[in-house]
Structures are given as C-alpha cells and as structure tokens.
Amino acid sequence: MSATIRDIKEQTGLSLATISKYLNGGNVLPENKEKIEASIKELHYEVNEIARGLVTSKTRTVGILVHNVSSPFSGQLLHYLSEILRSNKYGMLICDSNNDEEIEEQNVRYLLSKKVDGIIVIPVSEKAAFLDGAVKKNVPVVLLDRALADGTFDCVKIDNRAAVTKAIQVLLDNHHEKIAIIASKREYTGRERYAGFVEALEKSGHKVRKEYVRLGIHSLAWGYENMKELLELKDRPTAVFTDNYEITLGAMMAINESSLKCPDDISVVGVDDQIIFHLINPPLYMVEQPLQEMSNKAVELLLNRIESGSLDTPMDISLGTRIVEGKSVKTL
Amino acid sequence: MSATIRDIKEQTGLSLATISKYLNGGNVLPENKEKIEASIKELHYEVNEIARGLVTSKTRTVGILVHNVSSPFSGQLLHYLSEILRSNKYGMLICDSNNDEEIEEQNVRYLLSKKVDGIIVIPVSEKAAFLDGAVKKNVPVVLLDRALADGTFDCVKIDNRAAVTKAIQVLLDNHHEKIAIIASKREYTGRERYAGFVEALEKSGHKVRKEYVRLGIHSLAWGYENMKELLELKDRPTAVFTDNYEITLGAMMAINESSLKCPDDISVVGVDDQIIFHLINPPLYMVEQPLQEMSNKAVELLLNRIESGSLDTPMDISLGTRIVEGKSVKTL
DNA sequence: CTGTTAGCGCTTTCAC
DNA sequence: GTGAAAGCGCTAACAG
C-alpha cells in the first residue's frame, strides 16, 4: 500500500500537524523540512488527494461536460482546457454526453457526486434544468460555445452573428445573390448562426428564399443530404453557407460526388475552421473560432469563481472571429 | 451544503449503518426502505464519492492518459472508452500528455494521487519507467494502441505488421514496385509499421530503397515535407505508404499543392481510416482500425484486474484490421 | 435486519 | 514552530 502521512510521522518523529503544514507550504524549521523531505523520498510518499478532498471539500478537479468527445471541435477545446487547467494544478474529469440530454443530466449528477470544484460544459440541452444540482450545491458552472435559454451562468462563446456576417459578406462581395444555408436548428449556435444569416441578407437588401434554408442537425449526414438536394434544385443557389464542421464536411462530400464543381458551379463558405479544409480541393473559405482563447477564458472565469468564491453577476463573453481565405468562392 | 447520510439519519431515525447498507444495495425492511428513499428525495441527497472512496479505497474512476486529446484517433477512442466505462459505472479522469514524456510522467503521478482504480494509456514514452508508481501501488495498467519496450502490462493494439502487409499488397497487386514510406520512427506503431513495410516488400522479392524511406514523427508537417521531397525525386516512387492519420493528411496536402495528381502520378495508401479520407479527391485506400473493439477490450481487461484483482500474466491482444477501398491506387 | 463503533488519510483549530 | 485532538462523510466489522 501507499505510504501515508503517518508513516512519515513514525520516521521523523514529528507530528501529523507539522508534516501537513509542510505539505501545504507552511513554515517549518529547516531541520525538520529536511527530515520530512528525506522521508517522503524514501517512502515514495504522495498526498492522498481523496483524503485531502474530504476534509477541504476541494478536489482541484474540474468536470468537463462535452456534447461529444470525438468531434474535432471538442477535441481541440479539450486540449487547450487540459493545458490551462494543468498549469493551474487542476485535473479534469471528462464526460461525453453523446449528444443526449439524459446522459448529460446523469453526467452532471456524476460530477457532483465526485465533488468537482466546478463544471465547464458544452451543453446539449437548451434549458438549464440539468444544471439545477450544481446550482443548488453552489458548484460554479461556465458554459462554453453555447448559451442556454434560461439560467444565469458565465458563458464564453464567439459572436456568432458577426461570424456569419463575415462569411456572408464574402459572398455578397463576390456578387452572389442566391445564397443557401445548411445549419442546425437545435443547438444554440445553429439557431444563432441562422439568425445572423437572415440578418446579413436582409440588411443588404436580399431576401431569404425558403427552399434555400435547410435547418436540421449538426451532422455530416444532414450536410450531405441537403447539399445534394440543393444541387438538384431547378433554380440552384450559387453559394451555400454551412454552419459547422460536420455539416461542411458532408456538404463537400455531396459536391464531390456530383458532377458539379466548387467553386465554379457552387461556392461554399462556413464556420469552424479546421486544417482539413485547407487540404481539400478547393481550400475553403472558413470562419475561424479562437479555440485557445475560448478555453483560457472559460477556465479563467471558472477558477475565479472557485477560488475567490465570487458571486458576481455572470459574464457573457463573446469573442471575435476571423475569416480564413480559401478558394471556394467564385466571383460572379 | 449538500445533505449527508447523517441528515438522513436524523430524518428517518435509522442508524448510519442501515442507511449505508441501503445505499450499497443491501437488504432493508421495506418500511425503512421507503423512509430512506423519501428522505433522499427530500434532501436531494447524493452519495459523497470522495468519502466513500476514502474508506473503500476504490474510486470507480479510471485514469486515461492520451498522447494528445485533439487527435481524431484519440478522440474516437475516448468516445468509445467513455461509453463502455459509463455503462460499467466508472468515470474517467483524462490527462493529455501533449506528446511529452515529462508531462506523461507527471500525469501518472497525478492520477495516482487521485487514487484512480486503474489506468489506460496510449503511451508517449517507449520505456515503462513512467509507470513505476502505478506498478508499485498495484494500480493496474492497460496499454492501448502502443506497446512498450519493457514492463509487463496488458496491451490492446492492432496487428500492425499485418495491417501494413494488407496495404502494401494492394500496391503490389496493382504492379507497383517503386514504393515509398512516410512514417514515424518514434512511436511503437511507427516502428512496427516500418518493419511490416520492409517485411512485405522483401518477402515479395522487392527491395527497400533508401531514398524512399522517410522516418520521422507522426505529424502533418512530416507528411507534408516528405511527400513534397518524394515528388521531387528524379526517380519518383509510383506509390507511397503513409503510416497514420496526420502523416496522410500532410502528404495529401503536398500532392494537392503540386502539379501532380493522385492516383495518376502517385498512388497513396495508409493506415488510420477516417471519414475525411472518403471526402477528399480521390477517396483514399486506407487500413481501418477497430477502434470500438479496441476500447471495449481495453476496458474489459482493466476492469477484470480491478474487480477480480487478477494477477494473471498480462495479455497482449492484437486485433485484426480491414482495408477500406478507395481510388487512390493506380493500376500500372 | 439493525445499531454501535472504529477508522480511511488528511487538515485544522487551539494550546503550548 | 509544533503537537494533540477532533472530524470531513462514509463503510465495515461485530454484536445484538
């Protein structure tokens, strides 16, 4: 079994309190410090964080709830989150909600039973109800990427409307008028981006054509099927805005399988830049999200609440985006 | 604060032992059962897993150590691992080693201090030294995807040599003789796949040409640069085998940027199938790894050791692969 | 089946 | 600066 603080007590003859104090960075006589250090080395002692957690009711562990760990979007966020948390000496307990609201709710309960100090969540549910337990237990929550319809939590996301506006502007600048959208109607980002789409078009005096609007879910299949249908329309759009990574991927598959070419026959611009979109032919115009900044900000907000117990009004932070040029837009 | 078992004791008048017994699935009088359940509901009681962990020295948490969370390969494994662990009522504490051996070693210490019941690791290091702590503390370890040079642990991976043989066979069947390889020389999989490459060529009476062998690291950049160089060779290979996802991606970028075409000028076949490779033009011939099976098997082995305390000789399991057809190989 | 009791390994008063 | 003692919330004997 592992050595405990008691074994060190035996070896050094010091009291538990002194050793504990040393372990927590308190002042101890240099002489004792040496004794303790020697003993720790000899016994390969390592603090039992479980025991510590029980008494301090702090676990230095943050729960991360993602809609789906295998999406590249969350993979990258997780990577940055891990980095910044680690540098703050926090670990992360990750739960994959698998895009399922029930699992998400279970996961929250699980995290709470594990006494995480706080939770960062890319939510699946649109309502805050699944977080009730956390609220009740005063476990701070930060929403990432997506806001909720109700509830008051810190939230870090991008300015989705502005992001879409940028994308649409590229199309408008290239004289496109017949612009379609393939997006999700379920997630916050999907809805917000659709709203931005409508806004951008209407502000510039264009109208949104019903047959060009394809709102469904964030999936490859949805992107694929709807691009396919759009391409078969008698009055085909000249450009398509795709709302996220999976949809864009599916949409490009559909184009590649058809006899049409991008950008000659159809232009494409989307949100969620990934290296892959510069590999495919043509490289895509995409709006890039500042994933690292988002992660850093989310952790900053969370640790602020955890460590200073801040009860300030939640912050809603919308970060800017930038557009990455590609060759997927034709000038008409 | 959260309700404790003691609050339930007050409300129900029962003893701690009875309540604890109920919580752990023991038999209690129906009458008492009802009382407890009512009380739990009323108080929103939830077991404090930290306290439970302290006494049982089981946390029902598995540590997952990945070389890099943001790679699609680990993202998918994580997804499957999460699923199967959840169904066994285990959670996962994930650490991203960021391809850094030092971080990896720190991570092991961290996981041990969190008293995880076991560890599943896609190792960065090639030697087992970083796992010494786990061995000493009898925390079971299962290696995933990559074996180590020393140490004895359960290990779940694919039959890398067979996988490469399949890939090379496709090339040979199509009469390729000038076959290059871009791979990693660091990771186990890289080395093993290179060995498979040599074996496959030599067995079929071909020789391995030095200038066609590009061993470096598993990165997009390595794939990109080396494909570029291969394409510029006076005596260009007719086909290239790429060892994993990132390298394949980089290699395809290089081809796309060049004036050459795949498969007309250069054929490509690799390992690590991802949906993306069917999107690009041409769709790629790739060897697919059974990620879900790998995950299930790894968890099965780990839980077996955790729950039955098995000390059997470690198993080394190599799963089979299958090749997914594409259009990236030209018949000469 | 139920209750009493003694810890799990640590931190934290509070004297000294 | 150090030590003795209490206790975090729970489980696990052991009696009854």
XYZ file of C-alpha atoms (C1' of nucleotides) in Angstrom:
696
model
C 0.000 0.000 0.000
C 0.927 3.607 -0.320
C 2.741 5.408 2.409
C 0.704 7.817 4.469
C 1.480 10.881 6.442
C 1.524 8.602 9.451
C 4.470 6.647 8.148
C 6.325 9.896 7.849
C 5.379 10.717 11.364
C 6.938 7.469 12.546
C 10.104 8.009 10.595
C 10.637 11.627 11.516
C 9.152 11.670 14.965
C 7.268 14.822 14.042
C 3.570 15.324 14.465
C 0.932 14.987 11.799
C 0.234 18.686 12.002
C 3.784 19.687 11.205
C 4.025 17.365 8.277
C 0.707 18.505 6.946
C 1.816 22.077 7.293
C 4.952 21.345 5.326
C 2.941 19.628 2.622
C 0.792 22.671 2.302
C 3.662 25.086 2.002
C 3.749 26.274 5.612
C 6.857 27.250 7.506
C 8.792 24.507 9.218
C 12.250 24.513 10.758
C 14.866 23.840 8.078
C 15.968 20.845 10.059
C 12.507 19.329 10.087
C 11.991 20.215 6.498
C 14.967 18.076 5.594
C 13.775 15.183 7.654
C 10.387 15.278 6.052
C 11.763 15.554 2.576
C 14.087 12.636 3.105
C 11.270 10.547 4.450
C 8.976 11.441 1.581
C 11.612 10.405 -0.889
C 12.353 7.188 0.883
C 8.734 6.148 1.229
C 7.699 7.442 -2.179
C 5.028 9.276 -0.298
C 2.392 11.052 -2.305
C -0.508 13.016 -0.868
C -3.781 11.138 -0.956
C -5.919 13.674 -2.719
C -9.051 11.790 -1.800
C -8.439 12.221 1.885
C -7.422 15.806 1.389
C -10.514 16.400 -0.667
C -12.714 15.009 2.035
C -11.547 17.476 4.598
C -11.037 20.542 2.445
C -14.039 19.815 0.267
C -11.936 20.910 -2.648
C -10.794 18.338 -5.149
C -8.841 20.517 -7.567
C -10.762 18.747 -10.244
C -12.968 20.368 -12.821
C -15.750 18.498 -14.549
C -15.884 18.886 -18.290
C -19.098 18.008 -19.993
C -18.910 17.813 -23.754
C -21.603 17.086 -26.262
C -19.319 14.608 -27.991
C -15.648 13.980 -27.332
C -14.902 12.656 -30.737
C -15.704 15.816 -32.645
C -12.573 17.689 -33.645
C -14.088 20.842 -32.253
C -14.312 19.475 -28.743
C -11.074 17.605 -29.137
C -9.251 20.840 -29.632
C -11.056 22.630 -26.857
C -10.250 19.737 -24.550
C -6.621 20.000 -25.486
C -6.448 23.666 -24.601
C -8.552 23.222 -21.494
C -6.280 20.468 -20.318
C -3.233 22.616 -20.817
C -4.503 25.626 -18.954
C -6.032 23.586 -16.157
C -2.865 21.617 -15.689
C -0.835 24.770 -15.380
C -3.204 25.747 -12.602
C -2.806 22.357 -10.965
C -6.311 21.229 -11.707
C -7.277 17.974 -13.311
C -10.288 17.248 -15.455
C -12.966 14.661 -15.196
C -14.455 14.404 -18.644
C -17.915 13.190 -19.523
C -19.162 12.609 -23.017
C -22.857 13.347 -23.243
C -23.060 11.741 -26.642
C -25.479 14.459 -27.720
C -28.055 13.027 -25.390
C -29.836 15.188 -22.852
C -30.486 12.347 -20.477
C -26.902 11.277 -20.396
C -25.974 14.892 -19.891
C -28.150 15.099 -16.827
C -26.744 11.879 -15.427
C -23.282 13.215 -16.059
C -23.936 16.308 -14.014
C -25.028 14.143 -11.134
C -21.952 12.022 -11.538
C -19.661 15.031 -11.492
C -21.355 16.395 -8.417
C -21.013 13.107 -6.617
C -17.330 13.303 -7.455
C -17.277 16.719 -5.833
C -15.721 18.558 -8.716
C -14.909 22.144 -7.837
C -16.585 23.472 -10.939
C -18.010 22.482 -14.286
C -17.323 23.603 -17.813
C -19.966 22.493 -20.223
C -20.666 22.499 -23.915
C -24.338 21.890 -23.408
C -26.618 19.590 -25.310
C -29.799 20.658 -23.554
C -31.149 24.074 -24.290
C -32.645 24.607 -20.874
C -30.686 24.991 -17.685
C -32.655 22.409 -15.743
C -29.957 19.765 -15.996
C -27.662 22.061 -14.034
C -30.038 22.517 -11.113
C -27.991 20.214 -8.937
C -24.873 22.270 -9.477
C -26.687 25.489 -8.747
C -28.160 24.086 -5.571
C -24.786 22.902 -4.373
C -23.057 26.122 -5.340
C -20.797 24.440 -7.804
C -19.841 27.076 -10.362
C -20.622 26.431 -13.994
C -19.240 28.004 -17.140
C -20.918 27.444 -20.464
C -18.658 27.048 -23.440
C -19.549 27.681 -27.061
C -23.275 27.606 -26.442
C -25.620 29.639 -24.288
C -28.773 28.356 -22.635
C -32.279 29.679 -22.926
C -32.536 30.269 -19.212
C -30.384 30.176 -16.120
C -27.568 32.523 -15.335
C -24.070 31.245 -15.872
C -20.815 32.590 -17.113
C -20.655 31.911 -20.795
C -17.833 32.045 -23.293
C -18.586 31.823 -26.952
C -17.978 33.552 -30.211
C -20.032 36.347 -31.631
C -21.946 34.027 -33.873
C -23.913 36.653 -35.716
C -20.817 38.649 -36.523
C -19.087 35.488 -37.648
C -21.852 34.676 -40.091
C -21.985 38.232 -41.267
C -18.333 37.990 -42.215
C -18.932 34.826 -44.133
C -21.951 36.175 -45.965
C -20.128 39.382 -46.733
C -17.558 37.414 -48.676
C -20.363 36.039 -50.795
C -22.013 39.402 -51.257
C -18.716 40.998 -52.203
C -18.466 38.415 -54.904
C -21.922 39.330 -56.149
C -23.729 36.238 -55.000
C -27.440 36.645 -54.508
C -28.768 33.137 -54.469
C -27.388 32.067 -51.130
C -28.445 28.954 -49.253
C -27.771 27.816 -45.708
C -27.369 24.373 -44.207
C -27.431 24.565 -40.442
C -28.731 23.081 -37.256
C -31.932 24.254 -35.699
C -31.311 22.507 -32.422
C -28.144 23.912 -30.958
C -27.751 27.449 -29.818
C -25.001 28.052 -32.319
C -27.107 26.728 -35.137
C -30.009 28.988 -34.362
C -27.832 31.979 -33.739
C -25.988 31.491 -36.973
C -29.222 31.173 -38.861
C -30.393 34.417 -37.299
C -27.139 36.036 -38.388
C -27.677 34.685 -41.853
C -31.129 36.197 -42.141
C -29.912 39.469 -40.715
C -26.978 39.720 -43.076
C -29.070 39.026 -46.118
C -31.908 41.307 -45.225
C -29.697 44.186 -44.247
C -28.136 44.078 -47.633
C -31.491 44.074 -49.304
C -31.623 40.433 -50.236
C -34.336 38.089 -49.274
C -34.119 34.672 -47.751
C -35.590 32.043 -50.013
C -37.385 29.211 -48.289
C -36.068 26.439 -50.482
C -32.557 27.603 -49.687
C -32.952 27.204 -45.952
C -32.040 23.803 -44.552
C -32.255 23.633 -40.802
C -31.700 20.273 -39.151
C -28.902 18.927 -37.020
C -25.163 19.249 -36.772
C -24.241 16.127 -38.616
C -22.374 15.005 -41.619
C -25.460 13.323 -42.957
C -27.507 16.495 -42.760
C -24.857 18.419 -44.638
C -24.556 15.728 -47.229
C -28.215 15.215 -47.941
C -29.109 18.834 -48.055
C -26.255 19.860 -50.284
C -27.338 17.075 -52.568
C -30.859 18.438 -52.662
C -29.722 21.995 -53.135
C -27.619 20.971 -56.097
C -30.614 19.319 -57.697
C -32.865 22.345 -57.402
C -34.012 23.726 -60.720
C -33.069 27.175 -59.534
C -29.832 26.229 -57.856
C -28.203 28.594 -55.389
C -24.830 29.957 -56.426
C -23.448 29.769 -52.893
C -24.028 27.834 -49.698
C -23.230 28.792 -46.151
C -22.517 25.804 -43.915
C -22.880 26.208 -40.223
C -20.256 23.948 -38.713
C -17.572 21.364 -39.236
C -19.668 18.267 -39.689
C -22.158 19.920 -41.987
C -19.416 21.409 -44.098
C -17.763 18.024 -44.392
C -20.973 16.404 -45.516
C -21.709 19.190 -47.930
C -18.326 18.849 -49.564
C -18.831 15.116 -49.906
C -22.051 15.779 -51.770
C -20.377 18.215 -54.127
C -17.517 15.844 -54.776
C -19.905 13.078 -55.664
C -21.901 15.230 -58.004
C -20.856 16.334 -61.433
C -20.641 19.911 -60.222
C -17.528 21.687 -59.111
C -16.740 24.050 -56.318
C -16.378 26.964 -56.788
C -17.263 27.034 -60.475
C -20.775 25.733 -60.017
C -21.278 26.325 -56.342
C -19.456 28.462 -53.790
C -19.066 27.431 -50.188
C -18.218 29.262 -47.011
C -18.647 28.050 -43.462
C -17.830 28.336 -39.798
C -15.400 26.117 -37.832
C -12.060 26.226 -39.482
C -10.087 23.014 -39.411
C -6.815 22.238 -41.056
C -8.581 19.680 -43.150
C -10.440 22.370 -45.031
C -7.198 23.596 -46.477
C -6.333 20.166 -47.676
C -9.387 19.555 -49.739
C -9.781 20.922 -53.164
C -10.552 23.745 -53.300
C -9.369 25.018 -49.958
C -12.341 26.500 -48.170
C -13.201 29.967 -47.018
C -13.979 29.436 -43.348
C -14.618 31.495 -40.252
C -12.115 30.501 -37.604
C -13.001 30.340 -33.928
C -10.392 31.328 -31.348
C -10.449 27.994 -29.541
C -7.472 28.650 -27.340
C -8.798 31.987 -26.176
C -12.174 30.470 -25.532
C -10.608 27.760 -23.402
C -8.439 30.143 -21.476
C -11.293 32.487 -20.803
C -13.595 29.713 -19.679
C -11.036 28.403 -17.226
C -10.268 31.901 -16.004
C -13.890 32.584 -15.242
C -14.365 29.249 -13.571
C -11.270 29.401 -11.387
C -12.176 32.905 -10.420
C -15.456 31.679 -9.034
C -13.926 28.609 -7.470
C -11.020 30.295 -5.808
C -12.397 33.624 -4.814
C -15.894 32.313 -4.336
C -17.068 35.204 -6.456
C -20.809 35.542 -6.732
C -20.732 38.359 -9.210
C -23.295 38.543 -11.925
C -22.373 36.024 -14.602
C -20.423 37.293 -17.549
C -21.361 36.665 -21.077
C -18.292 36.846 -23.246
C -18.431 36.817 -26.997
C -15.094 36.530 -28.690
C -14.335 37.746 -32.174
C -13.538 35.526 -35.126
C -11.529 35.906 -38.245
C -12.093 34.616 -41.693
C -9.546 32.381 -43.308
C -9.342 32.792 -47.037
C -9.798 29.925 -49.397
C -10.677 29.339 -52.998
C -14.187 28.131 -52.561
C -15.934 31.321 -53.582
C -16.346 32.318 -57.194
C -16.656 35.909 -58.289
C -19.793 36.270 -60.321
C -24.181 22.449 1.589
C -25.049 19.004 0.458
C -27.022 16.662 2.597
C -25.139 13.815 4.213
C -26.038 10.395 5.402
C -26.295 11.945 8.829
C -29.153 14.191 7.769
C -30.969 11.123 6.613
C -30.305 9.507 9.918
C -31.921 12.460 11.683
C -34.942 12.422 9.432
C -35.536 8.701 9.479
C -34.328 7.843 12.929
C -32.374 4.954 11.459
C -28.708 4.300 12.019
C -25.884 5.174 9.701
C -25.196 1.514 9.075
C -28.682 0.788 7.840
C -28.696 3.712 5.535
C -25.274 2.850 4.214
C -26.418 -0.681 3.671
C -29.394 0.521 1.690
C -27.178 2.784 -0.388
C -24.988 -0.152 -1.235
C -27.815 -2.374 -2.279
C -28.190 -4.351 0.944
C -31.467 -5.668 2.285
C -33.513 -3.340 4.447
C -37.081 -3.636 5.704
C -39.489 -2.322 3.076
C -40.745 0.158 5.597
C -37.284 1.563 6.208
C -36.515 1.489 2.576
C -39.400 3.816 1.940
C -38.383 6.158 4.682
C -34.880 6.371 3.348
C -35.990 6.885 -0.175
C -38.358 9.645 0.825
C -35.654 11.334 2.787
C -33.157 11.066 -0.016
C -35.587 12.672 -2.362
C -36.473 15.423 0.010
C -32.909 16.313 0.831
C -31.604 15.769 -2.688
C -29.092 13.529 -1.067
C -26.304 12.196 -3.231
C -23.524 9.898 -2.052
C -20.265 11.692 -1.484
C -17.990 9.592 -3.594
C -14.947 11.179 -2.066
C -15.816 9.951 1.374
C -16.795 6.596 0.031
C -13.556 6.406 -1.889
C -11.561 7.174 1.194
C -12.876 4.216 3.064
C -13.217 1.691 0.288
C -10.070 2.852 -1.466
C -11.981 2.439 -4.688
C -12.960 5.487 -6.639
C -14.712 3.902 -9.608
C -12.623 6.219 -11.698
C -10.217 5.181 -14.392
C -7.344 7.368 -15.467
C -6.929 7.798 -19.179
C -3.612 9.017 -20.418
C -3.532 10.006 -24.043
C -0.666 11.268 -26.116
C -2.830 14.052 -27.437
C -6.557 14.583 -26.907
C -7.049 16.627 -30.003
C -6.088 13.942 -32.476
C -9.127 12.369 -34.107
C -7.679 8.973 -33.315
C -7.716 9.527 -29.576
C -10.954 11.481 -29.793
C -12.701 8.436 -31.116
C -11.090 6.064 -28.682
C -12.093 8.393 -25.871
C -15.638 8.367 -27.103
C -15.842 4.599 -27.042
C -13.976 4.328 -23.773
C -16.352 6.781 -22.193
C -19.334 4.819 -23.369
C -18.173 1.462 -22.113
C -16.875 2.829 -18.838
C -20.087 4.673 -18.180
C -22.096 1.537 -18.722
C -19.926 -0.059 -16.055
C -20.477 2.887 -13.749
C -16.949 4.145 -13.983
C -15.878 7.664 -14.770
C -12.738 8.816 -16.467
C -10.098 11.266 -15.468
C -8.357 12.260 -18.651
C -4.852 13.611 -18.993
C -3.362 14.939 -22.165
C 0.342 14.222 -22.286
C 0.783 16.547 -25.227
C 3.300 14.114 -26.699
C 5.687 14.988 -23.924
C 7.285 12.306 -21.800
C 7.747 14.543 -18.822
C 4.140 15.602 -18.775
C 3.217 11.985 -19.134
C 5.163 11.080 -16.041
C 3.632 13.944 -14.079
C 0.241 12.788 -15.238
C 0.765 9.318 -13.878
C 1.629 10.800 -10.518
C -1.419 12.978 -10.671
C -3.684 10.060 -11.455
C -2.206 8.033 -8.637
C -2.703 10.859 -6.197
C -6.328 10.867 -7.316
C -6.452 7.179 -6.494
C -7.792 6.028 -9.804
C -8.625 2.350 -9.787
C -6.726 1.714 -12.973
C -5.070 3.404 -15.912
C -5.492 3.076 -19.639
C -2.685 4.679 -21.550
C -1.728 5.468 -25.095
C 1.904 5.921 -24.192
C 4.287 8.576 -25.383
C 7.339 7.121 -23.678
C 8.804 3.942 -25.047
C 10.017 2.652 -21.723
C 7.843 1.609 -18.843
C 9.657 3.684 -16.242
C 6.947 6.331 -16.118
C 4.549 3.680 -14.873
C 6.701 2.589 -11.947
C 4.490 4.372 -9.483
C 1.436 2.517 -10.681
C 3.212 -0.810 -10.530
C 4.443 -0.147 -7.034
C 0.975 0.781 -5.857
C -0.641 -2.158 -7.621
C -2.737 0.050 -9.828
C -3.478 -1.958 -12.959
C -2.443 -0.532 -16.296
C -3.581 -1.368 -19.800
C -1.665 -0.110 -22.798
C -3.717 0.939 -25.761
C -2.553 1.119 -29.359
C 1.124 1.027 -28.477
C 3.312 -1.448 -26.653
C 6.325 -0.577 -24.541
C 9.853 -1.833 -24.856
C 9.846 -3.221 -21.346
C 7.471 -3.779 -18.471
C 4.629 -6.235 -18.409
C 1.165 -4.855 -18.901
C -1.967 -5.863 -20.655
C -1.858 -4.391 -24.107
C -4.503 -3.938 -26.774
C -3.476 -2.930 -30.233
C -3.850 -3.904 -33.827
C -1.656 -6.320 -35.679
C 0.408 -3.571 -37.216
C 2.522 -5.736 -39.447
C -0.486 -7.485 -40.883
C -2.150 -4.132 -41.407
C 0.764 -2.821 -43.394
C 1.032 -6.026 -45.320
C -2.547 -5.561 -46.452
C -1.838 -2.047 -47.580
C 1.316 -2.976 -49.431
C -0.426 -5.917 -51.017
C -2.857 -3.555 -52.680
C 0.075 -1.768 -54.223
C 1.786 -4.946 -55.292
C -1.418 -6.275 -56.793
C -1.503 -3.173 -58.880
C 2.042 -3.801 -60.026
C 3.747 -1.042 -58.101
C 7.412 -1.570 -57.460
C 8.716 1.830 -56.531
C 7.068 2.142 -53.157
C 7.957 4.759 -50.575
C 7.022 5.080 -46.923
C 6.469 8.107 -44.721
C 6.241 7.093 -41.095
C 7.297 7.827 -37.574
C 10.382 6.299 -36.088
C 9.491 7.284 -32.574
C 6.259 5.608 -31.697
C 5.822 1.904 -31.396
C 3.256 1.893 -34.150
C 5.563 3.790 -36.458
C 8.418 1.393 -35.981
C 6.236 -1.641 -36.188
C 4.632 -0.437 -39.359
C 8.001 0.275 -40.885
C 9.086 -3.250 -40.014
C 5.931 -4.548 -41.659
C 6.718 -2.472 -44.699
C 10.188 -3.912 -45.060
C 8.902 -7.401 -44.474
C 6.150 -7.096 -47.046
C 8.459 -5.758 -49.708
C 11.243 -8.207 -49.111
C 9.001 -11.221 -48.951
C 7.677 -10.370 -52.356
C 11.151 -10.018 -53.731
C 11.305 -6.234 -53.830
C 13.915 -4.175 -52.178
C 13.550 -1.174 -49.951
C 15.171 1.875 -51.461
C 16.798 4.243 -49.028
C 15.614 7.417 -50.642
C 12.052 6.155 -50.401
C 12.173 5.697 -46.652
C 11.152 8.708 -44.588
C 11.075 8.023 -40.892
C 10.372 10.940 -38.581
C 7.410 11.815 -36.426
C 3.660 11.467 -36.517
C 2.861 14.924 -37.683
C 1.200 16.714 -40.503
C 4.371 18.625 -41.208
C 6.420 15.472 -41.562
C 3.942 14.027 -44.001
C 3.790 17.243 -45.950
C 7.503 17.865 -46.263
C 8.421 14.343 -47.109
C 5.761 13.861 -49.701
C 6.976 17.065 -51.236
C 10.515 15.739 -51.374
C 9.434 12.392 -52.709
C 7.562 14.062 -55.520
C 10.649 15.997 -56.481
C 12.889 12.967 -56.701
C 14.297 12.345 -60.146
C 13.284 8.749 -59.810
C 9.927 9.309 -58.207
C 8.150 6.465 -56.454
C 4.895 5.396 -58.018
C 3.250 4.809 -54.646
C 3.578 5.984 -51.078
C 2.533 4.256 -47.901
C 1.633 6.676 -45.111
C 1.701 5.469 -41.590
C -1.031 7.349 -39.807
C -3.700 10.000 -39.955
C -1.609 13.110 -39.561
C 1.066 11.987 -41.973
C -1.517 11.027 -44.549
C -3.172 14.404 -44.215
C 0.098 16.234 -44.707
C 1.045 14.029 -47.614
C -2.223 14.757 -49.380
C -1.724 18.463 -48.861
C 1.632 18.211 -50.562
C 0.165 16.360 -53.517
C -2.659 18.828 -53.849
C -0.249 21.708 -53.907
C 1.928 20.111 -56.501
C 1.157 19.816 -60.159
C 0.878 16.072 -59.792
C -2.282 14.097 -59.337
C -3.250 11.189 -57.196
C -3.553 8.445 -58.333
C -2.396 9.190 -61.876
C 1.059 10.324 -60.876
C 1.299 8.936 -57.398
C -0.686 6.300 -55.533
C -1.341 6.521 -51.819
C -2.406 4.030 -49.204
C -2.238 4.414 -45.444
C -3.340 3.318 -42.014
C -5.929 5.084 -39.805
C -9.138 5.359 -41.673
C -11.149 8.467 -41.039
C -14.302 9.617 -42.698
C -12.424 12.563 -44.070
C -10.397 10.344 -46.337
C -13.508 9.480 -48.254
C -14.330 13.088 -48.756
C -11.143 14.138 -50.392
C -10.487 13.570 -54.005
C -9.652 10.830 -54.672
C -11.071 8.862 -51.780
C -8.206 7.001 -50.159
C -7.415 3.376 -49.742
C -6.881 3.056 -46.007
C -6.471 0.368 -43.387
C -9.173 0.750 -40.788
C -8.562 0.085 -37.114
C -11.340 -1.421 -34.992
C -11.445 1.429 -32.509
C -14.567 0.329 -30.736
C -13.312 -3.195 -30.220
C -10.000 -1.874 -29.027
C -11.738 0.306 -26.469
C -14.022 -2.436 -25.278
C -11.196 -4.882 -24.923
C -9.016 -2.436 -23.055
C -11.765 -1.688 -20.572
C -12.593 -5.342 -20.210
C -9.006 -6.218 -19.343
C -8.700 -3.324 -16.953
C -11.943 -3.940 -15.095
C -11.075 -7.575 -14.844
C -7.916 -6.716 -12.983
C -9.598 -4.054 -10.908
C -12.585 -6.030 -9.865
C -11.241 -9.505 -9.522
C -7.804 -8.355 -8.526
C -6.467 -10.723 -11.124
C -2.714 -11.005 -11.195
C -2.583 -13.230 -14.231
C 0.173 -12.821 -16.730
C -0.581 -9.781 -18.844
C -2.281 -10.353 -22.141
C -1.114 -8.959 -25.379
C -4.005 -8.653 -27.738
C -3.608 -7.790 -31.387
C -6.814 -7.119 -33.226
C -7.267 -7.509 -36.916
C -7.882 -4.692 -39.370
C -9.648 -4.371 -42.636
C -8.839 -2.352 -45.666
C -11.296 0.208 -46.953
C -11.224 0.636 -50.667
C -10.626 3.947 -52.300
C -9.474 5.314 -55.604
C -6.018 6.386 -54.642
C -4.187 3.481 -56.209
C -3.495 3.301 -59.910
C -3.098 0.045 -61.758
C 0.193 0.126 -63.578
C -32.200 -6.812 9.811
C -30.331 -3.001 12.724
C -27.188 -0.232 15.617
C -22.653 0.847 17.709
C -18.110 1.741 16.915
C -13.906 2.394 14.770
C -11.414 4.090 11.386
C -9.950 5.584 5.911
C -5.762 9.879 5.466
C -5.826 14.163 5.803
C -6.405 19.276 7.575
C -7.308 22.374 11.170
C -8.243 24.573 15.348
C -6.154 25.616 19.586
C -2.988 25.265 23.142
C 1.795 25.252 24.117
C 7.027 26.402 15.156
C 4.947 22.271 16.931
C 1.642 18.782 18.873
C -2.878 16.739 20.445
C -7.294 16.031 19.137
C -11.412 16.498 16.503
C -13.710 15.493 12.426
C -14.665 15.577 6.918
C -18.749 11.512 5.129
C -18.679 7.217 4.574
C -18.157 1.826 5.135
C -17.289 -2.369 7.657
C -16.937 -5.348 11.295
C -19.265 -7.041 15.098
C -22.968 -7.573 18.455
C -27.496 -7.822 19.225
